Phi, psi and omega in degrees: 000319183301321179299318180296315182296311182296323179297317181295318183288336184279352181293146176293149179281348181292133174070024180292159187271063173279135177254109182292136176280158175295121183285146175293115186287155169296138183298127177268098186293345180265000181286150178304320183294318178300315181295321178298312182295317181296319180292321179296329176299319178291322178295318179295318179299321178298318180292320179296320179293337176290320182265345178228066180300147181090353177291154181248148187264143169254237178247157179217076184266161167290151173228182190300331182238011180166240182197169171214168172216140179258138182224153157257107190273147176289335171204153189299154172246137178238178179299334180295340180274350188300315183296322179295316180296316179298319179299318179293323178298319179294324177294320179296317179299323182289346180280357180053050180289138177271137175264112181232158182227158174227140175256120179257138170303156189309308185298317180291326179296319180294321177295318182296317182291329175294319179295330179291341179073034180246093187297326182284323174296320180297320179298315181292322178298322177297323177292319179299322183297337182273349182280145179292141176086354179272113182250341182208165178231137185264143176233132176255144178227136171223118186060225180277355186267132177229141183216143172288117191197142177277343184078199357276171179224173171292162179284326183213145183297341179293346178285348185260120176301140184286347184241028183259008183222161176204127174285130186237342181197160176229140184208170174269146178208132179290142175303126180065016178071019184247121184295347178279349182262176183293148175275125179254170175259125181252124179255121183257147174215149171270150177204137179220182185280345180207165177296324181296317178295320179298314181296319179299319179295316182294322178295316180295320181292321179299318178294321180295324181296334176295338180263001182308129188294333178291319178293308182292327178300325177281314183299325186257013177054052181264315179209165181216138174251122181241121184299334179286338172279315178141142179295136178078013179241083187292144171261121180274119177281168183309318180296317179293325180294325175300313181299314177304311184298320181291319176297316182296318179298318180298313181296324179295323177295314180298318181292320177300315181295335182259013172085020177281152177241131186275143177226169176219133185227160184287160182279347181231164176201163173293146180297335181305324182297318182288335173289323178298313184283341182092358182292322186296314177297321185284323188246023186305317183292340182261002183258138176299149181303150183289156170267114184269122181238146176249132175228163182251128180283172180299332180275001179091000180284137179274125185240133178268133177238143179246128176245142180238144164294131187288132175270348178204162185266341190303317181302323178294319179294325177299322180289332174291318177301318185272008183291344175203164179300143181240147177248156176300337180293338180275350185266144002285140175254119184249112181252125185236147179201133166277089189259135177282132177228162186225129180225136183274088175284145175300147183305320182291341181270338182294131183207111176049231176264351185288319178230110184231174179254345175228128187211156180245117192256135174282072193263150171201152178229127181254118179261120188211170176276167178302321182292339183266349188304311186299312181296323179293321178295321177296322177298321177295320178299320179296321179295320175302315182298317180299314180297311185292321178296319180299325182268358179073026178275119185241326191275075179211160173215173182249138178248117181267109185261124182246173178276166179235099183296344180267359178296127182296338179260017187306314184292333176274332187270328185233157172298134187275082181205077184307317181295318178298321179298313183297319179297312182297316181294323177295322179297314180294317181299317178299317180297316181294319180293321180291330181292333184079008182277148180287132176206163175227150180266142178231109183285135172089012181241019180290164170288166184293338184252004179166170179291159181218159175242120175255132172272110182267124188243135176266110182284163179292343177271007171093002180270150168258123184229154172278118184266331176198165187219142171234141182223146175252115183260115183252354188237335186293328181305318179290324181296323184255008173077036176274119183225158171222157179270119182283172180299333180284350184094349178276162178272142176227159177259130181287150163283151182233124174261121174265127180216148179208076184305322180264012177057231174249154175308315187298306184291318184292319178294324176301315177299316184291323177303314181287321181299315181268356183062026181084349180265081187287151172299160190306319185291336181262343187298132179303314172245119185272325183223134174240126179265125180236118181268139179297327179211162184300330185293350179261003182295328179298318177296320179298321180291326177296315178294321179302313181297319180296318180292321178297327177296337176265010180061034174269133181278102188231146177227151174252124181282108180247017179292165182273004180295158176293163181303311182296324179291323176301318178300311183298315183294322182282333171293320179298329178280358174062038178285130187299317186236121171253125177256119181262125182240129176218201184298311182298316181299318182293317182294320185264003184055048180244177170221153170255118187258131173235116180274148179300136180092357180232142177268353182281149173241139181241130176267132178204160180294152181296323181295322177294315178302316182298317179296314182296314182292319180298319179291320179297320178290316183300319183273359182051050181290148176284329182212156180295000000 
């Protein structure tokens, strides 16, 4: 294995086989689909006001697969109301309502919105009036419905097919997305340019939902969320722990081959450390409240100390770097740790394994000189490629996030060092351009201490998610006093690359559950082989094979349940176990097995020794398929 790993890592990054995913396009507000969705939002609001008169309006924008509208309802709406609303929407479309607009000067616009009796629209209009350059506010009207809106819309409702939309869910949403504001009712709908497009989307979505990691996580006993433990704090069941352990083992091998050194650091720290690094002011809202402790000094004075659950590992790694004097000869120094971190996500954001409050991160920090940055960044890219290729992940691209010196919140949002920013961004840009990998730049989304690269992944359920992140930190080393002695004898501050190719166990496993649909390749599968005997009298032979496979570290189980033979087959196929070994009279006499692979109805007879060799090699090479 070591030869394979080292060979793979030694390949040049030039011309690697990255497959760019389709990027989420900037919304084309002039496209027919955007206008259809935007117009349908107004039509839906008109229909809702018919069945819930007196309701108040929030916002109703188009989204990637349709549209929504937020309301303060005079009485609740449930799924039972969806058909009635859709029926009313179709009647409105049949009225051939014209979408027309008027621009009111600010003062008149504010009077008009007050007359409409829409308090939330009035609040937003008041904010618009305070912005520089706003001289007027636009209002769109179709039939009796009028809304403060920039548009655009279709010219007439007859342009919208009556069967191109479907209301699919109702949920709560805070006004303006702020938990301090009132909770509104949000009505969601899908919408496309034709009934055929809508049906194709719904069919694809239905198939994708079968792969939802929350559903499969429960069906396959991978993880469990228990409210008595805490929201966003997953319990990893034995099957899920196997997946975690196998991923971690793979990453440790890659890191070892690439010269990383493993460290281990505590889950808590004094708050002083986070003030030094700057994390506490920037990430205060995402950090769990401090543990306040009182201690007595040698002089008898009572001193209060604050300890925090760590939200990130980097400050601890910085202290390992500074634990003794460092020379340029030690650089690059690569410190790696699968470190547990804790972040207080809002309750509404917590979701399965994708957004949690406790997570284990495939973290590492590379301390290097300016001259080493480019090669180190390329090395990190190669590691990403090895991991993703091994797992068959193809639909991704990289987003290069830079700072925005024109951002009005720049000094609060970013480290105040324009020259440092330009140098760091040029180093990362050079590395990305030299790699030949597809990427796009996104201005204004950098970390506070430096530019970053996000690997954006298109899940099989249609979402675009950040699967992992790399960042170049050019300023924190000076803030916390990280120095090394250069060849000249002078002290220098290292550049720091933050990288986590496998992200967190929680998020990455969620992606893999959906990517594989729960049918993991043999090396990742929680149970790799299940032995099923045709009758009880063959169990002794089955136990002998079980012991031999365990000696080879193969995760194998013998089905000893009281279910019938056919039911055992069905249940273990449902569990998506890669290899089912069927044992009967012939197999026992000839020291053979009958093998049935997941996804195939065929059975193959082969000697047990051959099976053992084949399976062991498949696991060793971490093959995606036999």
